[in-house]
């Protein structure tokens, strides 16, 4: 037993596991391909545990990987020795403040619990990542996006303030409960999306909005994905204020259907858009009607409003389960490219070409309204020995295509360990040099997620 | 003549002025109280001039203050020796990209010209700072807010990417033309609002939205400011999706009326809210009607929709001219506090108390929908010798009240030189320590705006 873990046991209240007694599921991410190892695991019982553990890690120069819901898709929770600091047990609502329409929570609260809490009080937390078992701490650390980004933006846009335990164990508060802030460099914005590389988020104050009176989605059915994608700019330009515009190919939806034993409407379609509107009921119905009229002139052969709550729930359940459904088919690699709005269809076409050329199945779905295209690369029958090299080749081609089209590696999942090598191929060197200097400003010993994302 | 200016003359095409030949108006800000001095002034003719000048400044260790429209209110363009780098001549639209609904501009383009350019093409640039002669470079450097922040957010929310000439003269691009980005630390967010302390912004790509079909404002008249402010949360909570909610006291409006020789509606009111809605015409009219009904139950004694375009233009002209109108009355000091939404009325009450106790006139107006309260502290008949100490005392009391109420020093103007001492009184020391380290990561020689805002 190391001096570090001896001291840690004296200093904290939370559960500690060591070496081989740490279950493998606490050393990986949601994909499960990358397997890590750690010397010590701590399930923090609260902020004091985090501060004590970080101070000790700093003293003993022990690397730290923070984990919470463990739903990340890029290996950002895969340790290479050192301490796994699990904040998933810190899952309380600290305060709900109706007059300022804000809520302060611990990092381990799941999106599911947060949504239930605020919706029962008449408010909405607008970011809507598909994985509802992810936690707010993780969402902030990755700047998670989600389906409502078209109208409401991403996690970043709702973080009023946060408390960070710095790599030396000091707690720093960034921001206050104010809606605008031009008081000095906005470092809160650096912490959001840092993938755990700048410290441990121990509380977050989020901005809420009044729960819309009414929300309605509709399925738009197309004979090809390209026609569907072409509709997106039409919808965006038609003053319809959509909340979400998702695109799905039928072949992808089939995974969700099979996984859940449920059926999607308009089975004859090759591709779908799912659009959502919210607001007053009259306004929603008016915009949906207008949407139907413009998309029918632009390739949609059927429009199915999801007015039946059961059908609506089923559709979103299938959409939400796509990653799990694909995972159930065997080894897979998720990809989170983002491209300019006018490059979605050309990019998906290039991906289909890569898939055909390389003989590797790739399915595409995602957030058409903001250019965030999710791919799943599937192992299928490719042998274990061949798979890593085939996958690597496919990923290189896919990212090259995204960057060639003015896109970037990640819209909302982050870089992590899984995408690190591809990021480094395309990184703007001058920008990364500054990232490393900023990392050093927070973490001069490079202890926090030292092998993750943009880091050294 | 210094070696630096000799070399500079050889390296650039833009106009150069030296020492006493630099006009005083190029060495101050919009307020005009702080007067700076510089060795050299360069009106950059383009990006090459900026790169050449910054490289030379770096070589000769010459401090640099960037200026553009010169409309800032906190002394961020007041040099203390060294080079004034004026980018106001770099004012072109570089490209307008309709399919991605974005525009790339040089930093010196005025908000007025940008608005005219995009609106004539059916698009809106949503941030709406009152000062339309400010430039985009300045807006990005200060993270300017404006009147539409309630619905649309601030400058930060519309910057897709920017090119920064780093303090060593290298050009770094942050971001691409994508709507989401989780690819490494988001340093673009640090540059936005840095007050020129991290380098020179030489181009900016902005996200646009389709120009709303219809927009309508209304004046809500109250017998007291407190009643008006109480209405704000009612409006925000009533699913009305307002674009702007401004508050004005009649005594403040009087400055604008006198300045422009125009008259505001409902002269019997003590305070006004101005609310704006945009969207489809039906939806706007419906929301305004609902607004009228809820505010009349909450203290508004009259509601005047500004359907007459002439009246609407006059009202916004008066609102937009308030800073100029107040300036015309003599020496003044603008204040840009931001407080939590439920603290606006208590904060304004405390300001009125300070004004009475100290015998110094303070007028309050601002963005009620986001808690950003602008004050003007007026010299009036106070003697020149007494004024600095009286003003200092008032500012200390005002900022203390804002911080006591959970607020901050600046919502959208920044800190600059004028507010630096008050910022330092309230700064979170751990946060500022990190700001200084991040500043050093970009600017190790501390050459850019070295005496401004949060800097050393």
JSON list of N, CA and C in Angstrom, two decimals, chain A residues 99-100 173 176 180 182-186 189-190 210-211 213 233 236 239 290 338 342 367 370 372 403 407 410-412 414-415 428 435 437 441 454, chain B residues 99-100 156 173 176 179-180 182-185 189-190 210-211 213 233 236 239 290 338 342 367 370 372 403 407 410-412 414-415 428 435 437 441:
[
{"chain": "A", "resi": 99, "resn": "UNK", "atom": "N", "xyz": [-36.74, 32.90, -8.13]},
{"chain": "A", "resi": 99, "resn": "UNK", "atom": "CA", "xyz": [-36.71, 34.29, -8.61]},
{"chain": "A", "resi": 99, "resn": "UNK", "atom": "C", "xyz": [-35.62, 34.57, -9.64]},
{"chain": "A", "resi": 100, "resn": "UNK", "atom": "N", "xyz": [-34.50, 33.84, -9.56]},
{"chain": "A", "resi": 100, "resn": "UNK", "atom": "CA", "xyz": [-33.46, 34.04, -10.58]},
{"chain": "A", "resi": 100, "resn": "UNK", "atom": "C", "xyz": [-33.50, 32.92, -11.62]},
{"chain": "A", "resi": 173, "resn": "UNK", "atom": "N", "xyz": [-14.22, 29.78, -7.36]},
{"chain": "A", "resi": 173, "resn": "UNK", "atom": "CA", "xyz": [-15.55, 29.99, -7.93]},
{"chain": "A", "resi": 173, "resn": "UNK", "atom": "C", "xyz": [-15.42, 30.85, -9.17]},
{"chain": "A", "resi": 176, "resn": "UNK", "atom": "N", "xyz": [-20.94, 34.28, -11.04]},
{"chain": "A", "resi": 176, "resn": "UNK", "atom": "CA", "xyz": [-21.92, 34.38, -9.97]},
{"chain": "A", "resi": 176, "resn": "UNK", "atom": "C", "xyz": [-23.29, 34.19, -10.62]},
{"chain": "A", "resi": 180, "resn": "UNK", "atom": "N", "xyz": [-25.02, 38.09, -17.27]},
{"chain": "A", "resi": 180, "resn": "UNK", "atom": "CA", "xyz": [-24.01, 38.66, -18.15]},
{"chain": "A", "resi": 180, "resn": "UNK", "atom": "C", "xyz": [-22.79, 38.90, -17.30]},
{"chain": "A", "resi": 182, "resn": "UNK", "atom": "N", "xyz": [-18.78, 40.65, -17.84]},
{"chain": "A", "resi": 182, "resn": "UNK", "atom": "CA", "xyz": [-17.61, 41.12, -18.61]},
{"chain": "A", "resi": 182, "resn": "UNK", "atom": "C", "xyz": [-16.53, 41.58, -17.63]},
{"chain": "A", "resi": 183, "resn": "UNK", "atom": "N", "xyz": [-16.44, 40.86, -16.51]},
{"chain": "A", "resi": 183, "resn": "UNK", "atom": "CA", "xyz": [-15.52, 41.26, -15.44]},
{"chain": "A", "resi": 183, "resn": "UNK", "atom": "C", "xyz": [-14.26, 40.41, -15.49]},
{"chain": "A", "resi": 184, "resn": "UNK", "atom": "N", "xyz": [-13.38, 40.72, -16.42]},
{"chain": "A", "resi": 184, "resn": "UNK", "atom": "CA", "xyz": [-12.12, 39.98, -16.53]},
{"chain": "A", "resi": 184, "resn": "UNK", "atom": "C", "xyz": [-12.21, 38.81, -17.48]},
{"chain": "A", "resi": 185, "resn": "UNK", "atom": "N", "xyz": [-11.08, 38.09, -17.63]},
{"chain": "A", "resi": 185, "resn": "UNK", "atom": "CA", "xyz": [-11.08, 36.92, -18.53]},
{"chain": "A", "resi": 185, "resn": "UNK", "atom": "C", "xyz": [-12.12, 35.92, -18.07]},
{"chain": "A", "resi": 186, "resn": "UNK", "atom": "N", "xyz": [-12.85, 35.35, -18.99]},
{"chain": "A", "resi": 186, "resn": "UNK", "atom": "CA", "xyz": [-13.89, 34.41, -18.61]},
{"chain": "A", "resi": 186, "resn": "UNK", "atom": "C", "xyz": [-13.35, 32.98, -18.59]},
{"chain": "A", "resi": 189, "resn": "UNK", "atom": "N", "xyz": [-15.36, 29.64, -19.03]},
{"chain": "A", "resi": 189, "resn": "UNK", "atom": "CA", "xyz": [-15.56, 29.09, -20.38]},
{"chain": "A", "resi": 189, "resn": "UNK", "atom": "C", "xyz": [-14.46, 28.10, -20.76]},
{"chain": "A", "resi": 190, "resn": "UNK", "atom": "N", "xyz": [-13.27, 28.24, -20.17]},
{"chain": "A", "resi": 190, "resn": "UNK", "atom": "CA", "xyz": [-12.19, 27.27, -20.41]},
{"chain": "A", "resi": 190, "resn": "UNK", "atom": "C", "xyz": [-12.45, 25.98, -19.67]},
{"chain": "A", "resi": 210, "resn": "UNK", "atom": "N", "xyz": [-38.52, 28.97, -18.36]},
{"chain": "A", "resi": 210, "resn": "UNK", "atom": "CA", "xyz": [-39.86, 28.44, -18.06]},
{"chain": "A", "resi": 210, "resn": "UNK", "atom": "C", "xyz": [-40.15, 27.27, -19.00]},
{"chain": "A", "resi": 211, "resn": "UNK", "atom": "N", "xyz": [-40.72, 26.23, -18.45]},
{"chain": "A", "resi": 211, "resn": "UNK", "atom": "CA", "xyz": [-41.08, 25.06, -19.26]},
{"chain": "A", "resi": 211, "resn": "UNK", "atom": "C", "xyz": [-42.07, 25.50, -20.33]},
{"chain": "A", "resi": 213, "resn": "UNK", "atom": "N", "xyz": [-45.08, 25.83, -22.72]},
{"chain": "A", "resi": 213, "resn": "UNK", "atom": "CA", "xyz": [-46.46, 25.37, -22.56]},
{"chain": "A", "resi": 213, "resn": "UNK", "atom": "C", "xyz": [-46.72, 24.10, -23.35]},
{"chain": "A", "resi": 233, "resn": "UNK", "atom": "N", "xyz": [-31.80, 23.48, -44.24]},
{"chain": "A", "resi": 233, "resn": "UNK", "atom": "CA", "xyz": [-31.64, 24.92, -44.40]},
{"chain": "A", "resi": 233, "resn": "UNK", "atom": "C", "xyz": [-32.94, 25.62, -44.75]},
{"chain": "A", "resi": 236, "resn": "UNK", "atom": "N", "xyz": [-34.55, 25.97, -41.40]},
{"chain": "A", "resi": 236, "resn": "UNK", "atom": "CA", "xyz": [-33.86, 27.01, -40.61]},
{"chain": "A", "resi": 236, "resn": "UNK", "atom": "C", "xyz": [-34.15, 28.41, -41.14]},
{"chain": "A", "resi": 239, "resn": "UNK", "atom": "N", "xyz": [-38.17, 30.89, -40.66]},
{"chain": "A", "resi": 239, "resn": "UNK", "atom": "CA", "xyz": [-38.72, 31.57, -39.47]},
{"chain": "A", "resi": 239, "resn": "UNK", "atom": "C", "xyz": [-39.60, 30.64, -38.65]},
{"chain": "A", "resi": 290, "resn": "UNK", "atom": "N", "xyz": [-46.75, 25.26, -41.23]},
{"chain": "A", "resi": 290, "resn": "UNK", "atom": "CA", "xyz": [-45.91, 25.96, -42.19]},
{"chain": "A", "resi": 290, "resn": "UNK", "atom": "C", "xyz": [-44.72, 25.07, -42.58]},
{"chain": "A", "resi": 338, "resn": "UNK", "atom": "N", "xyz": [-18.27, 17.42, -36.52]},
{"chain": "A", "resi": 338, "resn": "UNK", "atom": "CA", "xyz": [-19.17, 18.56, -36.75]},
{"chain": "A", "resi": 338, "resn": "UNK", "atom": "C", "xyz": [-18.68, 19.27, -38.01]},
{"chain": "A", "resi": 342, "resn": "UNK", "atom": "N", "xyz": [-23.75, 23.58, -44.55]},
{"chain": "A", "resi": 342, "resn": "UNK", "atom": "CA", "xyz": [-23.92, 23.21, -45.95]},
{"chain": "A", "resi": 342, "resn": "UNK", "atom": "C", "xyz": [-23.07, 22.01, -46.35]},
{"chain": "A", "resi": 367, "resn": "UNK", "atom": "N", "xyz": [-27.46, 15.51, -35.39]},
{"chain": "A", "resi": 367, "resn": "UNK", "atom": "CA", "xyz": [-28.11, 16.78, -35.18]},
{"chain": "A", "resi": 367, "resn": "UNK", "atom": "C", "xyz": [-28.00, 17.62, -36.44]},
{"chain": "A", "resi": 370, "resn": "UNK", "atom": "N", "xyz": [-27.51, 21.57, -36.47]},
{"chain": "A", "resi": 370, "resn": "UNK", "atom": "CA", "xyz": [-26.27, 22.24, -36.11]},
{"chain": "A", "resi": 370, "resn": "UNK", "atom": "C", "xyz": [-25.03, 21.61, -36.72]},
{"chain": "A", "resi": 372, "resn": "UNK", "atom": "N", "xyz": [-23.82, 18.61, -36.49]},
{"chain": "A", "resi": 372, "resn": "UNK", "atom": "CA", "xyz": [-23.12, 17.64, -35.65]},
{"chain": "A", "resi": 372, "resn": "UNK", "atom": "C", "xyz": [-23.53, 16.22, -36.09]},
{"chain": "A", "resi": 403, "resn": "UNK", "atom": "N", "xyz": [-12.38, 17.50, -41.81]},
{"chain": "A", "resi": 403, "resn": "UNK", "atom": "CA", "xyz": [-11.53, 18.70, -41.80]},
{"chain": "A", "resi": 403, "resn": "UNK", "atom": "C", "xyz": [-11.46, 19.34, -43.19]},
{"chain": "A", "resi": 407, "resn": "UNK", "atom": "N", "xyz": [-14.80, 21.16, -41.21]},
{"chain": "A", "resi": 407, "resn": "UNK", "atom": "CA", "xyz": [-15.34, 20.67, -39.95]},
{"chain": "A", "resi": 407, "resn": "UNK", "atom": "C", "xyz": [-14.29, 20.44, -38.89]},
{"chain": "A", "resi": 410, "resn": "UNK", "atom": "N", "xyz": [-14.77, 17.09, -32.96]},
{"chain": "A", "resi": 410, "resn": "UNK", "atom": "CA", "xyz": [-15.82, 16.84, -31.99]},
{"chain": "A", "resi": 410, "resn": "UNK", "atom": "C", "xyz": [-16.76, 18.02, -31.82]},
{"chain": "A", "resi": 411, "resn": "UNK", "atom": "N", "xyz": [-18.04, 17.71, -31.91]},
{"chain": "A", "resi": 411, "resn": "UNK", "atom": "CA", "xyz": [-19.07, 18.72, -31.65]},
{"chain": "A", "resi": 411, "resn": "UNK", "atom": "C", "xyz": [-19.51, 18.73, -30.20]},
{"chain": "A", "resi": 412, "resn": "UNK", "atom": "N", "xyz": [-19.51, 17.53, -29.57]},
{"chain": "A", "resi": 412, "resn": "UNK", "atom": "CA", "xyz": [-20.03, 17.49, -28.20]},
{"chain": "A", "resi": 412, "resn": "UNK", "atom": "C", "xyz": [-19.49, 16.36, -27.34]},
{"chain": "A", "resi": 414, "resn": "UNK", "atom": "N", "xyz": [-16.10, 15.48, -27.12]},
{"chain": "A", "resi": 414, "resn": "UNK", "atom": "CA", "xyz": [-14.73, 15.72, -26.69]},
{"chain": "A", "resi": 414, "resn": "UNK", "atom": "C", "xyz": [-13.74, 14.83, -27.44]},
{"chain": "A", "resi": 415, "resn": "UNK", "atom": "N", "xyz": [-12.48, 14.92, -27.03]},
{"chain": "A", "resi": 415, "resn": "UNK", "atom": "CA", "xyz": [-11.40, 14.19, -27.70]},
{"chain": "A", "resi": 415, "resn": "UNK", "atom": "C", "xyz": [-11.05, 12.92, -26.94]},
{"chain": "A", "resi": 428, "resn": "UNK", "atom": "N", "xyz": [-4.60, 22.58, -34.92]},
{"chain": "A", "resi": 428, "resn": "UNK", "atom": "CA", "xyz": [-3.95, 23.83, -35.23]},
{"chain": "A", "resi": 428, "resn": "UNK", "atom": "C", "xyz": [-2.82, 23.97, -34.19]},
{"chain": "A", "resi": 435, "resn": "UNK", "atom": "N", "xyz": [-3.21, 26.10, -25.72]},
{"chain": "A", "resi": 435, "resn": "UNK", "atom": "CA", "xyz": [-3.97, 25.23, -24.82]},
{"chain": "A", "resi": 435, "resn": "UNK", "atom": "C", "xyz": [-3.04, 24.62, -23.77]},
{"chain": "A", "resi": 437, "resn": "UNK", "atom": "N", "xyz": [-0.26, 25.78, -22.65]},
{"chain": "A", "resi": 437, "resn": "UNK", "atom": "CA", "xyz": [0.17, 26.80, -21.69]},
{"chain": "A", "resi": 437, "resn": "UNK", "atom": "C", "xyz": [-0.94, 27.11, -20.68]},
{"chain": "A", "resi": 441, "resn": "UNK", "atom": "N", "xyz": [-1.09, 26.61, -16.68]},
{"chain": "A", "resi": 441, "resn": "UNK", "atom": "CA", "xyz": [-1.48, 27.68, -15.75]},
{"chain": "A", "resi": 441, "resn": "UNK", "atom": "C", "xyz": [-2.36, 27.11, -14.64]},
{"chain": "A", "resi": 454, "resn": "UNK", "atom": "N", "xyz": [-6.31, 17.15, -25.66]},
{"chain": "A", "resi": 454, "resn": "UNK", "atom": "CA", "xyz": [-5.30, 18.04, -26.22]},
{"chain": "A", "resi": 454, "resn": "UNK", "atom": "C", "xyz": [-4.00, 18.01, -25.43]},
{"chain": "B", "resi": 99, "resn": "UNK", "atom": "N", "xyz": [-25.38, 29.86, -47.10]},
{"chain": "B", "resi": 99, "resn": "UNK", "atom": "CA", "xyz": [-25.75, 28.49, -46.72]},
{"chain": "B", "resi": 99, "resn": "UNK", "atom": "C", "xyz": [-25.42, 28.15, -45.27]},
{"chain": "B", "resi": 100, "resn": "UNK", "atom": "N", "xyz": [-24.37, 28.76, -44.71]},
{"chain": "B", "resi": 100, "resn": "UNK", "atom": "CA", "xyz": [-24.07, 28.49, -43.30]},
{"chain": "B", "resi": 100, "resn": "UNK", "atom": "C", "xyz": [-24.56, 29.63, -42.41]},
{"chain": "B", "resi": 156, "resn": "UNK", "atom": "N", "xyz": [-20.51, 37.00, -27.48]},
{"chain": "B", "resi": 156, "resn": "UNK", "atom": "CA", "xyz": [-19.90, 35.67, -27.35]},
{"chain": "B", "resi": 156, "resn": "UNK", "atom": "C", "xyz": [-20.69, 34.58, -28.07]},
{"chain": "B", "resi": 173, "resn": "UNK", "atom": "N", "xyz": [-5.86, 30.94, -35.47]},
{"chain": "B", "resi": 173, "resn": "UNK", "atom": "CA", "xyz": [-7.30, 30.87, -35.73]},
{"chain": "B", "resi": 173, "resn": "UNK", "atom": "C", "xyz": [-7.94, 30.03, -34.63]},
{"chain": "B", "resi": 176, "resn": "UNK", "atom": "N", "xyz": [-13.89, 27.15, -36.13]},
{"chain": "B", "resi": 176, "resn": "UNK", "atom": "CA", "xyz": [-14.14, 27.11, -37.57]},
{"chain": "B", "resi": 176, "resn": "UNK", "atom": "C", "xyz": [-15.62, 27.44, -37.77]},
{"chain": "B", "resi": 179, "resn": "UNK", "atom": "N", "xyz": [-21.12, 25.00, -35.73]},
{"chain": "B", "resi": 179, "resn": "UNK", "atom": "CA", "xyz": [-22.04, 25.49, -34.71]},
{"chain": "B", "resi": 179, "resn": "UNK", "atom": "C", "xyz": [-21.77, 24.94, -33.30]},
{"chain": "B", "resi": 180, "resn": "UNK", "atom": "N", "xyz": [-21.02, 23.86, -33.23]},
{"chain": "B", "resi": 180, "resn": "UNK", "atom": "CA", "xyz": [-20.69, 23.23, -31.95]},
{"chain": "B", "resi": 180, "resn": "UNK", "atom": "C", "xyz": [-19.22, 22.87, -32.00]},
{"chain": "B", "resi": 182, "resn": "UNK", "atom": "N", "xyz": [-16.33, 20.78, -29.42]},
{"chain": "B", "resi": 182, "resn": "UNK", "atom": "CA", "xyz": [-15.82, 20.24, -28.16]},
{"chain": "B", "resi": 182, "resn": "UNK", "atom": "C", "xyz": [-14.43, 19.66, -28.40]},
{"chain": "B", "resi": 183, "resn": "UNK", "atom": "N", "xyz": [-13.67, 20.33, -29.27]},
{"chain": "B", "resi": 183, "resn": "UNK", "atom": "CA", "xyz": [-12.37, 19.82, -29.70]},
{"chain": "B", "resi": 183, "resn": "UNK", "atom": "C", "xyz": [-11.26, 20.56, -28.95]},
{"chain": "B", "resi": 184, "resn": "UNK", "atom": "N", "xyz": [-11.05, 20.20, -27.70]},
{"chain": "B", "resi": 184, "resn": "UNK", "atom": "CA", "xyz": [-9.98, 20.82, -26.90]},
{"chain": "B", "resi": 184, "resn": "UNK", "atom": "C", "xyz": [-10.47, 22.03, -26.12]},
{"chain": "B", "resi": 185, "resn": "UNK", "atom": "N", "xyz": [-9.57, 22.65, -25.36]},
{"chain": "B", "resi": 185, "resn": "UNK", "atom": "CA", "xyz": [-9.94, 23.84, -24.57]},
{"chain": "B", "resi": 185, "resn": "UNK", "atom": "C", "xyz": [-10.47, 24.91, -25.50]},
{"chain": "B", "resi": 189, "resn": "UNK", "atom": "N", "xyz": [-13.12, 31.49, -26.28]},
{"chain": "B", "resi": 189, "resn": "UNK", "atom": "CA", "xyz": [-13.97, 32.08, -25.24]},
{"chain": "B", "resi": 189, "resn": "UNK", "atom": "C", "xyz": [-13.18, 32.98, -24.30]},
{"chain": "B", "resi": 190, "resn": "UNK", "atom": "N", "xyz": [-11.87, 32.71, -24.16]},
{"chain": "B", "resi": 190, "resn": "UNK", "atom": "CA", "xyz": [-11.02, 33.59, -23.34]},
{"chain": "B", "resi": 190, "resn": "UNK", "atom": "C", "xyz": [-10.70, 34.88, -24.07]},
{"chain": "B", "resi": 210, "resn": "UNK", "atom": "N", "xyz": [-32.06, 34.19, -39.37]},
{"chain": "B", "resi": 210, "resn": "UNK", "atom": "CA", "xyz": [-32.97, 34.82, -40.33]},
{"chain": "B", "resi": 210, "resn": "UNK", "atom": "C", "xyz": [-33.62, 36.05, -39.67]},
{"chain": "B", "resi": 211, "resn": "UNK", "atom": "N", "xyz": [-33.71, 37.12, -40.40]},
{"chain": "B", "resi": 211, "resn": "UNK", "atom": "CA", "xyz": [-34.34, 38.34, -39.89]},
{"chain": "B", "resi": 211, "resn": "UNK", "atom": "C", "xyz": [-35.79, 38.02, -39.52]},
{"chain": "B", "resi": 213, "resn": "UNK", "atom": "N", "xyz": [-39.63, 38.02, -39.16]},
{"chain": "B", "resi": 213, "resn": "UNK", "atom": "CA", "xyz": [-40.66, 38.60, -40.03]},
{"chain": "B", "resi": 213, "resn": "UNK", "atom": "C", "xyz": [-41.18, 39.91, -39.48]},
{"chain": "B", "resi": 233, "resn": "UNK", "atom": "N", "xyz": [-39.97, 39.71, -13.81]},
{"chain": "B", "resi": 233, "resn": "UNK", "atom": "CA", "xyz": [-40.05, 38.27, -13.63]},
{"chain": "B", "resi": 233, "resn": "UNK", "atom": "C", "xyz": [-41.40, 37.70, -14.07]},
{"chain": "B", "resi": 236, "resn": "UNK", "atom": "N", "xyz": [-40.95, 37.41, -17.78]},
{"chain": "B", "resi": 236, "resn": "UNK", "atom": "CA", "xyz": [-40.04, 36.30, -18.09]},
{"chain": "B", "resi": 236, "resn": "UNK", "atom": "C", "xyz": [-40.69, 34.94, -17.84]},
{"chain": "B", "resi": 239, "resn": "UNK", "atom": "N", "xyz": [-44.02, 32.81, -20.49]},
{"chain": "B", "resi": 239, "resn": "UNK", "atom": "CA", "xyz": [-43.91, 32.16, -21.80]},
{"chain": "B", "resi": 239, "resn": "UNK", "atom": "C", "xyz": [-44.11, 33.14, -22.94]},
{"chain": "B", "resi": 290, "resn": "UNK", "atom": "N", "xyz": [-51.00, 39.19, -24.51]},
{"chain": "B", "resi": 290, "resn": "UNK", "atom": "CA", "xyz": [-50.89, 38.45, -23.26]},
{"chain": "B", "resi": 290, "resn": "UNK", "atom": "C", "xyz": [-50.03, 39.24, -22.26]},
{"chain": "B", "resi": 338, "resn": "UNK", "atom": "N", "xyz": [-23.94, 44.34, -12.83]},
{"chain": "B", "resi": 338, "resn": "UNK", "atom": "CA", "xyz": [-24.92, 43.30, -13.16]},
{"chain": "B", "resi": 338, "resn": "UNK", "atom": "C", "xyz": [-25.25, 42.57, -11.86]},
{"chain": "B", "resi": 342, "resn": "UNK", "atom": "N", "xyz": [-33.43, 38.91, -9.22]},
{"chain": "B", "resi": 342, "resn": "UNK", "atom": "CA", "xyz": [-34.30, 39.34, -8.12]},
{"chain": "B", "resi": 342, "resn": "UNK", "atom": "C", "xyz": [-33.69, 40.47, -7.30]},
{"chain": "B", "resi": 367, "resn": "UNK", "atom": "N", "xyz": [-30.86, 47.06, -18.72]},
{"chain": "B", "resi": 367, "resn": "UNK", "atom": "CA", "xyz": [-31.40, 45.84, -19.30]},
{"chain": "B", "resi": 367, "resn": "UNK", "atom": "C", "xyz": [-32.06, 45.03, -18.18]},
{"chain": "B", "resi": 370, "resn": "UNK", "atom": "N", "xyz": [-32.01, 41.04, -18.00]},
{"chain": "B", "resi": 370, "resn": "UNK", "atom": "CA", "xyz": [-30.84, 40.25, -17.64]},
{"chain": "B", "resi": 370, "resn": "UNK", "atom": "C", "xyz": [-30.08, 40.80, -16.44]},
{"chain": "B", "resi": 372, "resn": "UNK", "atom": "N", "xyz": [-28.66, 43.67, -15.90]},
{"chain": "B", "resi": 372, "resn": "UNK", "atom": "CA", "xyz": [-27.54, 44.56, -16.19]},
{"chain": "B", "resi": 372, "resn": "UNK", "atom": "C", "xyz": [-28.00, 46.01, -16.02]},
{"chain": "B", "resi": 403, "resn": "UNK", "atom": "N", "xyz": [-21.89, 43.89, -5.20]},
{"chain": "B", "resi": 403, "resn": "UNK", "atom": "CA", "xyz": [-21.29, 42.61, -4.78]},
{"chain": "B", "resi": 403, "resn": "UNK", "atom": "C", "xyz": [-22.05, 42.00, -3.61]},
{"chain": "B", "resi": 407, "resn": "UNK", "atom": "N", "xyz": [-23.91, 40.44, -7.13]},
{"chain": "B", "resi": 407, "resn": "UNK", "atom": "CA", "xyz": [-23.64, 40.94, -8.47]},
{"chain": "B", "resi": 407, "resn": "UNK", "atom": "C", "xyz": [-22.16, 41.05, -8.78]},
{"chain": "B", "resi": 410, "resn": "UNK", "atom": "N", "xyz": [-19.05, 44.28, -13.90]},
{"chain": "B", "resi": 410, "resn": "UNK", "atom": "CA", "xyz": [-19.39, 44.59, -15.29]},
{"chain": "B", "resi": 410, "resn": "UNK", "atom": "C", "xyz": [-20.18, 43.50, -15.98]},
{"chain": "B", "resi": 411, "resn": "UNK", "atom": "N", "xyz": [-21.28, 43.92, -16.59]},
{"chain": "B", "resi": 411, "resn": "UNK", "atom": "CA", "xyz": [-22.07, 43.01, -17.40]},
{"chain": "B", "resi": 411, "resn": "UNK", "atom": "C", "xyz": [-21.67, 43.01, -18.86]},
{"chain": "B", "resi": 412, "resn": "UNK", "atom": "N", "xyz": [-21.21, 44.18, -19.35]},
{"chain": "B", "resi": 412, "resn": "UNK", "atom": "CA", "xyz": [-20.91, 44.24, -20.79]},
{"chain": "B", "resi": 412, "resn": "UNK", "atom": "C", "xyz": [-19.88, 45.30, -21.18]},
{"chain": "B", "resi": 414, "resn": "UNK", "atom": "N", "xyz": [-16.85, 45.85, -19.50]},
{"chain": "B", "resi": 414, "resn": "UNK", "atom": "CA", "xyz": [-15.49, 45.48, -19.12]},
{"chain": "B", "resi": 414, "resn": "UNK", "atom": "C", "xyz": [-14.99, 46.30, -17.94]},
{"chain": "B", "resi": 415, "resn": "UNK", "atom": "N", "xyz": [-13.73, 46.09, -17.60]},
{"chain": "B", "resi": 415, "resn": "UNK", "atom": "CA", "xyz": [-13.13, 46.72, -16.42]},
{"chain": "B", "resi": 415, "resn": "UNK", "atom": "C", "xyz": [-12.32, 47.95, -16.84]},
{"chain": "B", "resi": 428, "resn": "UNK", "atom": "N", "xyz": [-12.11, 37.97, -6.92]},
{"chain": "B", "resi": 428, "resn": "UNK", "atom": "CA", "xyz": [-11.84, 36.67, -6.33]},
{"chain": "B", "resi": 428, "resn": "UNK", "atom": "C", "xyz": [-10.35, 36.41, -6.61]},
{"chain": "B", "resi": 435, "resn": "UNK", "atom": "N", "xyz": [-6.28, 34.08, -13.98]},
{"chain": "B", "resi": 435, "resn": "UNK", "atom": "CA", "xyz": [-6.34, 35.00, -15.13]},
{"chain": "B", "resi": 435, "resn": "UNK", "atom": "C", "xyz": [-4.94, 35.50, -15.49]},
{"chain": "B", "resi": 437, "resn": "UNK", "atom": "N", "xyz": [-2.12, 34.08, -14.96]},
{"chain": "B", "resi": 437, "resn": "UNK", "atom": "CA", "xyz": [-1.34, 32.99, -15.56]},
{"chain": "B", "resi": 437, "resn": "UNK", "atom": "C", "xyz": [-1.75, 32.76, -17.01]},
{"chain": "B", "resi": 441, "resn": "UNK", "atom": "N", "xyz": [0.34, 33.15, -20.44]},
{"chain": "B", "resi": 441, "resn": "UNK", "atom": "CA", "xyz": [0.43, 32.11, -21.47]},
{"chain": "B", "resi": 441, "resn": "UNK", "atom": "C", "xyz": [0.35, 32.73, -22.86]}
]
